[in-house]
mmCIF file of C-alpha atoms in Angstrom:
data_model
loop_
_atom_site.group_PDB
_atom_site.id
_atom_site.type_symbol
_atom_site.label_atom_id
_atom_site.label_comp_id
_atom_site.label_asym_id
_atom_site.label_seq_id
_atom_site.Cartn_x
_atom_site.Cartn_y
_atom_site.Cartn_z
ATOM 1 C CA MET A 1091 3.725 2.421 -5.280
ATOM 2 C CA PRO A 1092 3.018 -0.397 -2.284
ATOM 3 C CA VAL A 1093 -0.076 -2.724 -3.084
ATOM 4 C CA GLU A 1094 -1.749 -4.116 -0.400
ATOM 5 C CA THR A 1095 -4.541 -6.571 0.424
ATOM 6 C CA GLN A 1096 -4.934 -7.879 3.551
ATOM 7 C CA ARG A 1097 -7.393 -6.323 6.033
ATOM 8 C CA GLN A 1098 -5.710 -5.348 8.940
ATOM 9 C CA ASN A 1099 -5.614 -2.571 10.994
ATOM 10 C CA GLU A 1100 -1.473 -1.932 11.232
ATOM 11 C CA GLN A 1101 0.356 -4.587 9.435
ATOM 12 C CA ASP A 1102 4.345 -4.559 9.779
ATOM 13 C CA ARG A 1103 6.027 -6.703 6.862
ATOM 14 C CA HIS A 1104 9.232 -7.365 5.566
ATOM 15 C CA ILE A 1105 9.426 -9.393 2.298
ATOM 16 C CA ALA A 1106 12.850 -11.284 2.782
ATOM 17 C CA GLY A 1107 15.097 -8.358 3.639
ATOM 18 C CA ARG A 1108 13.884 -6.352 0.356
ATOM 19 C CA PHE A 1109 11.431 -4.384 2.128
ATOM 20 C CA GLU A 1110 9.320 -2.865 5.116
ATOM 21 C CA MET A 1111 5.563 -2.157 4.108
ATOM 22 C CA LEU A 1112 2.972 -0.754 6.896
ATOM 23 C CA ARG A 1113 -0.528 -0.372 7.316
ATOM 24 C CA HIS A 1114 -2.399 2.031 9.097
ATOM 25 C CA ILE A 1115 -6.172 2.028 9.343
ATOM 26 C CA PRO A 1116 -7.563 5.616 9.989
ATOM 27 C CA GLY A 1117 -10.022 6.527 12.334
ATOM 28 C CA PRO A 1118 -13.582 6.810 12.048
ATOM 29 C CA ARG A 1119 -13.222 11.093 11.147
ATOM 30 C CA LEU A 1120 -11.645 9.577 7.413
ATOM 31 C CA GLU A 1121 -14.240 6.928 7.215
ATOM 32 C CA GLY A 1122 -15.458 6.556 3.563
ATOM 33 C CA ILE A 1123 -12.431 9.493 2.580
ATOM 34 C CA VAL A 1124 -9.215 7.389 3.287
ATOM 35 C CA THR A 1125 -9.457 3.537 3.307
ATOM 36 C CA ASP A 1126 -5.945 2.849 4.261
ATOM 37 C CA ILE A 1127 -2.154 4.761 4.820
ATOM 38 C CA LEU A 1128 1.099 3.167 4.180
ATOM 39 C CA GLY A 1129 4.248 3.158 5.141
ATOM 40 C CA TYR A 1130 6.904 1.734 2.249
ATOM 41 C CA ARG A 1131 10.483 1.594 2.646
ATOM 42 C CA GLU A 1132 13.266 -0.257 0.237
ATOM 43 C CA THR A 1133 15.467 -1.630 2.171
ATOM 44 C CA ALA A 1134 18.296 -3.677 -0.184
ATOM 45 C CA PRO A 1135 18.976 -3.158 -3.827
ATOM 46 C CA GLY A 1136 17.130 -4.659 -6.927
ATOM 47 C CA HIS A 1137 14.635 -3.658 -9.457
ATOM 48 C CA PHE A 1138 10.523 -4.147 -8.446
ATOM 49 C CA ARG A 1139 8.439 -4.321 -11.019
ATOM 50 C CA ASN A 1140 4.924 -4.758 -10.255
ATOM 51 C CA VAL A 1141 1.676 -3.947 -12.258
ATOM 52 C CA GLU A 1142 -1.764 -2.568 -9.813
ATOM 53 C CA TYR A 1143 -5.563 -3.056 -12.194
ATOM 54 C CA ALA A 1144 -8.187 -0.673 -12.465
ATOM 55 C CA SER A 1145 -9.547 0.061 -9.019
ATOM 56 C CA LEU A 1146 -11.758 2.994 -7.616
ATOM 57 C CA THR A 1147 -8.207 3.519 -5.194
ATOM 58 C CA VAL A 1148 -7.355 8.160 -5.333
ATOM 59 C CA PRO A 1149 -3.825 7.376 -4.181
ATOM 60 C CA LEU A 1150 -1.283 10.457 -2.801
ATOM 61 C CA VAL A 1151 2.629 9.544 -2.388
ATOM 62 C CA ILE A 1152 4.580 11.144 -0.612
ATOM 63 C CA SER A 1153 7.715 10.473 -1.301
ATOM 64 C CA PHE A 1154 11.387 10.675 0.704
ATOM 65 C CA ALA A 1155 13.400 9.362 -1.374
ATOM 66 C CA GLU A 1156 14.435 7.491 -4.803
ATOM 67 C CA PRO A 1157 11.160 8.137 -7.440
ATOM 68 C CA PHE A 1158 9.695 5.699 -8.699
ATOM 69 C CA ALA A 1159 9.042 4.616 -12.412
ATOM 70 C CA ILE A 1160 5.287 4.447 -13.158
ATOM 71 C CA GLY A 1161 3.551 3.951 -17.022
ATOM 72 C CA LEU A 1162 -0.213 4.036 -17.194
ATOM 73 C CA GLY A 1163 -1.115 0.984 -20.012
ATOM 74 C CA LYS A 1164 2.912 0.289 -20.625
ATOM 75 C CA ASP A 1165 6.308 -0.160 -19.635
ATOM 76 C CA PRO A 1166 7.347 2.947 -17.599
ATOM 77 C CA GLY A 1167 10.498 4.670 -19.637
ATOM 78 C CA HIS A 1168 12.749 7.171 -19.131
ATOM 79 C CA ASN A 1169 11.081 10.529 -18.280
ATOM 80 C CA ASP A 1170 8.175 8.170 -16.402
ATOM 81 C CA ARG A 1171 9.307 9.210 -12.895
ATOM 82 C CA PHE A 1172 7.373 10.500 -9.435
ATOM 83 C CA ALA A 1173 8.497 10.715 -6.556
ATOM 84 C CA SER A 1174 5.738 13.022 -4.515
ATOM 85 C CA PHE A 1175 2.332 13.022 -6.569
ATOM 86 C CA ALA A 1176 -1.506 11.755 -6.150
ATOM 87 C CA ALA A 1177 -3.089 10.095 -9.601
ATOM 88 C CA GLY A 1178 -6.243 9.754 -10.530
ATOM 89 C CA LEU A 1179 -8.327 7.177 -11.548
ATOM 90 C CA TYR A 1180 -7.801 4.870 -14.729
ATOM 91 C CA ALA A 1181 -9.419 2.525 -16.438
ATOM 92 C CA GLY A 1182 -6.132 -0.017 -17.459
ATOM 93 C CA PRO A 1183 -3.308 -1.729 -15.776
ATOM 94 C CA VAL A 1184 -0.442 0.280 -13.995
ATOM 95 C CA VAL A 1185 3.229 -0.785 -14.150
ATOM 96 C CA ILE A 1186 5.336 0.528 -11.612
ATOM 97 C CA GLU A 1187 8.872 -0.637 -11.154
ATOM 98 C CA SER A 1188 11.718 0.773 -8.736
ATOM 99 C CA PHE A 1189 14.987 -0.147 -7.805
ATOM 100 C CA GLY A 1190 15.753 -0.706 -4.065
ATOM 101 C CA GLY A 1191 15.960 3.549 -2.392
ATOM 102 C CA SER A 1192 11.983 3.999 -2.846
ATOM 103 C CA CYS A 1193 10.848 5.458 0.731
ATOM 104 C CA CYS A 1194 7.424 7.194 1.169
ATOM 105 C CA VAL A 1195 4.136 7.318 3.385
ATOM 106 C CA GLN A 1196 0.797 6.620 0.347
ATOM 107 C CA VAL A 1197 -2.816 7.504 2.057
ATOM 108 C CA ASN A 1198 -5.351 5.775 -0.223
ATOM 109 C CA PHE A 1199 -8.417 7.890 -0.482
ATOM 110 C CA THR A 1200 -12.180 6.709 -1.593
ATOM 111 C CA PRO A 1201 -12.975 8.879 -4.922
ATOM 112 C CA LEU A 1202 -15.421 10.769 -3.306
ATOM 113 C CA GLY A 1203 -12.634 11.253 -0.649
ATOM 114 C CA ALA A 1204 -10.110 11.949 -3.185
ATOM 115 C CA ARG A 1205 -12.338 14.703 -4.389
ATOM 116 C CA ARG A 1206 -13.028 16.756 -1.665
ATOM 117 C CA PHE A 1207 -9.643 16.694 -0.024
ATOM 118 C CA PHE A 1208 -7.570 18.458 -3.271
ATOM 119 C CA ARG A 1209 -10.538 20.427 -3.566
ATOM 120 C CA GLN A 1210 -10.761 20.302 -7.222
ATOM 121 C CA PRO A 1211 -11.986 18.198 -10.059
ATOM 122 C CA MET A 1212 -10.989 14.208 -10.613
ATOM 123 C CA SER A 1213 -11.871 15.050 -14.014
ATOM 124 C CA GLU A 1214 -8.059 16.870 -13.708
ATOM 125 C CA LEU A 1215 -6.652 14.030 -11.619
ATOM 126 C CA ALA A 1216 -7.483 11.513 -14.032
ATOM 127 C CA ASP A 1217 -5.678 8.953 -16.341
ATOM 128 C CA ARG A 1218 -2.392 10.992 -14.834
ATOM 129 C CA MET A 1219 0.082 11.698 -12.459
ATOM 130 C CA LEU A 1220 0.332 15.199 -10.484
ATOM 131 C CA GLY A 1221 2.533 16.667 -8.620
ATOM 132 C CA LEU A 1222 2.423 17.521 -4.752
ATOM 133 C CA ASP A 1223 2.770 21.037 -5.386
ATOM 134 C CA ASP A 1224 -0.059 20.910 -7.458
ATOM 135 C CA VAL A 1225 -2.466 19.658 -6.022
ATOM 136 C CA LEU A 1226 -1.351 20.461 -2.598
ATOM 137 C CA GLY A 1227 1.008 24.094 -3.281
ATOM 138 C CA LEU A 1228 3.193 25.235 0.090
ATOM 139 C CA GLU A 1229 1.093 22.494 2.356
ATOM 140 C CA GLY A 1230 1.863 19.715 0.242
ATOM 141 C CA ILE A 1231 5.702 20.789 0.469
ATOM 142 C CA THR A 1232 5.439 21.850 4.045
ATOM 143 C CA LEU A 1233 3.648 18.167 5.165
ATOM 144 C CA ARG A 1234 6.640 16.280 2.583
ATOM 145 C CA GLU A 1235 9.194 18.626 5.230
ATOM 146 C CA ARG A 1236 7.179 17.375 8.851
ATOM 147 C CA LEU A 1237 7.496 13.952 7.141
ATOM 148 C CA GLY A 1238 10.575 13.355 6.602
ATOM 149 C CA ASN A 1239 11.680 14.526 9.905
ATOM 150 C CA ALA A 1240 9.348 12.492 12.054
ATOM 151 C CA PRO A 1241 11.393 10.246 13.840
ATOM 152 C CA ASP A 1242 9.306 6.726 13.691
ATOM 153 C CA TRP A 1243 6.271 5.510 10.986
ATOM 154 C CA SER A 1244 4.011 5.998 13.820
ATOM 155 C CA GLU A 1245 4.262 10.052 14.229
ATOM 156 C CA ARG A 1246 3.958 10.032 10.059
ATOM 157 C CA PHE A 1247 0.343 8.923 10.323
ATOM 158 C CA ALA A 1248 -0.788 10.751 12.824
ATOM 159 C CA ILE A 1249 0.688 13.633 10.937
ATOM 160 C CA VAL A 1250 -0.906 12.820 7.617
ATOM 161 C CA GLU A 1251 -3.775 12.033 9.089
ATOM 162 C CA MET A 1252 -4.438 15.424 10.599
ATOM 163 C CA PHE A 1253 -3.285 16.905 7.403
ATOM 164 C CA VAL A 1254 -5.797 15.034 6.269
ATOM 165 C CA ALA A 1255 -9.083 15.943 8.533
ATOM 166 C CA GLY A 1256 -7.999 19.343 8.842
ATOM 167 C CA ARG A 1257 -8.404 20.181 4.974
ATOM 168 C CA LEU A 1258 -12.219 17.999 5.397
ATOM 169 C CA ALA A 1259 -12.599 20.793 7.865
ATOM 170 C CA ASP A 1260 -14.263 23.284 5.751
ATOM 171 C CA ALA A 1261 -14.559 21.155 2.713
ATOM 172 C CA ARG A 1262 -17.666 20.805 0.689
ATOM 173 C CA GLU A 1263 -20.002 17.779 0.952
ATOM 174 C CA THR A 1264 -20.174 15.633 -1.742
ATOM 175 C CA GLN A 1265 -23.328 16.631 -3.267
ATOM 176 C CA THR A 1266 -26.332 14.370 -2.194
ATOM 177 C CA GLU A 1267 -27.422 12.767 -5.293
ATOM 178 C CA ILE A 1268 -23.752 11.688 -6.731
ATOM 179 C CA ALA A 1269 -23.233 10.189 -2.999
ATOM 180 C CA TRP A 1270 -26.313 8.495 -3.397
ATOM 181 C CA ALA A 1271 -25.446 7.352 -7.592
ATOM 182 C CA TYR A 1272 -22.491 6.343 -5.970
ATOM 183 C CA ASP A 1273 -23.081 4.073 -3.730
ATOM 184 C CA ARG A 1274 -25.588 2.084 -5.413
ATOM 185 C CA ILE A 1275 -23.339 1.135 -8.443
ATOM 186 C CA ILE A 1276 -20.875 -0.030 -5.762
ATOM 187 C CA ILE A 1277 -24.074 -2.087 -3.942
ATOM 188 C CA SER A 1278 -24.990 -3.400 -7.159
ATOM 189 C CA GLY A 1279 -21.839 -4.492 -7.948
ATOM 190 C CA GLY A 1280 -21.127 -2.447 -10.994
ATOM 191 C CA ARG A 1281 -24.690 -3.948 -12.281
ATOM 192 C CA THR A 1282 -27.374 -1.148 -12.005
ATOM 193 C CA ARG A 1283 -28.523 0.898 -15.348
ATOM 194 C CA ILE A 1284 -26.802 3.778 -15.674
ATOM 195 C CA SER A 1285 -30.219 4.631 -17.346
ATOM 196 C CA SER A 1286 -31.852 4.307 -14.316
ATOM 197 C CA LEU A 1287 -30.220 6.141 -11.694
ATOM 198 C CA ALA A 1288 -30.210 9.215 -14.152
ATOM 199 C CA GLU A 1289 -34.050 8.102 -13.996
ATOM 200 C CA LYS A 1290 -34.580 8.298 -10.833
ATOM 201 C CA LEU A 1291 -32.952 11.268 -10.405
ATOM 202 C CA GLY A 1292 -34.887 13.490 -12.278
ATOM 203 C CA TRP A 1293 -31.809 13.703 -14.786
ATOM 204 C CA SER A 1294 -30.393 13.382 -18.905
ATOM 205 C CA ARG A 1295 -27.574 10.922 -18.324
ATOM 206 C CA LYS A 1296 -24.934 13.750 -19.810
ATOM 207 C CA HIS A 1297 -25.814 15.433 -16.608
ATOM 208 C CA LEU A 1298 -25.644 12.729 -14.559
ATOM 209 C CA ALA A 1299 -22.005 12.070 -16.620
ATOM 210 C CA GLY A 1300 -20.966 15.287 -16.300
ATOM 211 C CA LYS A 1301 -21.433 15.474 -12.276
ATOM 212 C CA PHE A 1302 -20.198 12.343 -12.258
ATOM 213 C CA THR A 1303 -16.807 13.078 -13.979
ATOM 214 C CA ASP A 1304 -16.367 15.963 -11.531
ATOM 215 C CA ALA A 1305 -16.557 14.106 -8.797
ATOM 216 C CA THR A 1306 -14.875 10.323 -9.585
ATOM 217 C CA GLY A 1307 -13.120 11.578 -12.649
ATOM 218 C CA MET A 1308 -14.475 9.238 -14.663
ATOM 219 C CA GLY A 1309 -18.218 8.695 -15.839
ATOM 220 C CA PRO A 1310 -20.643 6.250 -14.598
ATOM 221 C CA LYS A 1311 -20.678 3.418 -16.854
ATOM 222 C CA THR A 1312 -16.674 3.810 -16.874
ATOM 223 C CA LEU A 1313 -17.097 3.424 -13.122
ATOM 224 C CA SER A 1314 -19.091 0.797 -12.907
ATOM 225 C CA ARG A 1315 -16.841 -1.495 -15.334
ATOM 226 C CA ILE A 1316 -13.953 -1.262 -12.539
ATOM 227 C CA VAL A 1317 -16.608 -2.189 -9.901
ATOM 228 C CA ARG A 1318 -17.835 -5.673 -12.226
ATOM 229 C CA PHE A 1319 -14.097 -6.726 -13.000
ATOM 230 C CA ASN A 1320 -13.427 -6.325 -9.359
ATOM 231 C CA ARG A 1321 -15.712 -8.328 -8.358
ATOM 232 C CA ALA A 1322 -15.035 -9.797 -11.315
ATOM 233 C CA LEU A 1323 -10.821 -10.905 -9.641
ATOM 234 C CA ASN A 1324 -12.496 -11.867 -6.554
ATOM 235 C CA LEU A 1325 -14.996 -14.088 -7.185
ATOM 236 C CA SER A 1326 -12.444 -16.353 -8.603
ATOM 237 C CA ARG A 1327 -9.981 -16.890 -5.878
ATOM 238 C CA GLN A 1328 -13.042 -17.152 -3.908
ATOM 239 C CA GLN A 1329 -14.596 -20.269 -5.394
ATOM 240 C CA ALA A 1330 -13.903 -22.564 -7.460
ATOM 241 C CA SER A 1331 -13.432 -20.759 -11.038
ATOM 242 C CA ASP A 1332 -16.147 -21.215 -13.814
ATOM 243 C CA TRP A 1333 -16.182 -18.346 -15.716
ATOM 244 C CA ALA A 1334 -19.500 -18.598 -17.238
ATOM 245 C CA ASP A 1335 -20.546 -18.813 -14.088
ATOM 246 C CA ILE A 1336 -19.045 -16.148 -12.477
ATOM 247 C CA ALA A 1337 -19.276 -13.724 -16.662
ATOM 248 C CA ALA A 1338 -22.793 -14.331 -15.877
ATOM 249 C CA ASP A 1339 -23.255 -13.895 -11.656
ATOM 250 C CA CYS A 1340 -21.397 -9.998 -12.509
ATOM 251 C CA GLY A 1341 -23.219 -8.855 -15.418
ATOM 252 C CA TYR A 1342 -21.361 -9.579 -18.551
ATOM 253 C CA SER A 1343 -22.787 -10.844 -22.130
ATOM 254 C CA ASP A 1344 -20.764 -13.899 -21.972
ATOM 255 C CA GLN A 1345 -17.386 -14.443 -21.091
ATOM 256 C CA ALA A 1346 -15.997 -13.233 -23.752
ATOM 257 C CA HIS A 1347 -16.588 -9.949 -23.072
ATOM 258 C CA LEU A 1348 -15.682 -10.756 -19.545
ATOM 259 C CA VAL A 1349 -11.901 -11.629 -20.940
ATOM 260 C CA ARG A 1350 -12.116 -8.699 -23.298
ATOM 261 C CA GLU A 1351 -12.596 -6.536 -20.069
ATOM 262 C CA PHE A 1352 -10.057 -8.563 -18.122
ATOM 263 C CA ARG A 1353 -7.473 -7.027 -20.900
ATOM 264 C CA ASP A 1354 -8.491 -3.371 -20.927
ATOM 265 C CA LEU A 1355 -8.519 -3.428 -16.850
ATOM 266 C CA ALA A 1356 -5.504 -5.731 -15.952
ATOM 267 C CA GLY A 1357 -3.536 -6.449 -19.027
ATOM 268 C CA GLU A 1358 -4.274 -10.031 -18.262
ATOM 269 C CA THR A 1359 -6.154 -12.946 -19.684
ATOM 270 C CA PRO A 1360 -8.554 -14.385 -16.283
ATOM 271 C CA THR A 1361 -6.844 -17.398 -16.096
ATOM 272 C CA SER A 1362 -3.742 -15.336 -15.959
ATOM 273 C CA LEU A 1363 -5.035 -13.371 -12.757
ATOM 274 C CA SER A 1364 -6.524 -16.016 -10.659
ATOM 275 C CA VAL A 1365 -3.073 -18.294 -10.543
ATOM 276 C CA GLN A 1366 -1.546 -15.001 -9.790
ATOM 277 C CA ALA A 1367 -4.245 -14.718 -6.321
#
């Protein structure tokens, strides 16, 4: 499962002849639903290992070749093999390994976009992977065949974008209150108080947590932790790292609190992650 961080309309990467990765930004009709669509193909034997940190991306991976080995919060075991699947939010590091024969299309959904597309509570996807036929049924199998038979990546991107748009046409809109609460958490960098959100909505905290878990797969407090962690990580990579200042800026009680959160959500210390940038 590839990782892409650079923001371009479409990017073609060939890393030392070992794999190719293309990134496609979908049109306006999928704005707020899908952040990007990736095409990934390994071109040489090898052992690829990647660790993804806790994020707000819900990927749908459609494979045409060898499966990936994936471990949630640990190294993958012999039975942790996944080909075509969807993965919900996970508040921890994800270890992904492949061995030179993987090829896939990956659609990266926002949490609220995923809720509409998959038409099921995101709590059913949280903390695990589900097979393509489990989440999309025969539609998913047909989509995989069409993508596998497509002559090139451009055609695959067009097919999958149209497929996503088609499922959204009759999907329920996100509840206004949940969309508002989600936006407040993102805009505040994860610093807004959950009790304040609940009070402004006229809901109890328990009711807000239940609705939020249905919509995103986790409660607002955990989602806020992920937002805060990613903001702290980005700040550390954009400026001279003073961890005490970053901790204060991002709403951690102190630097030790920030370090604990990095270990929980990334499996690494803040210093080691900033060095890897």
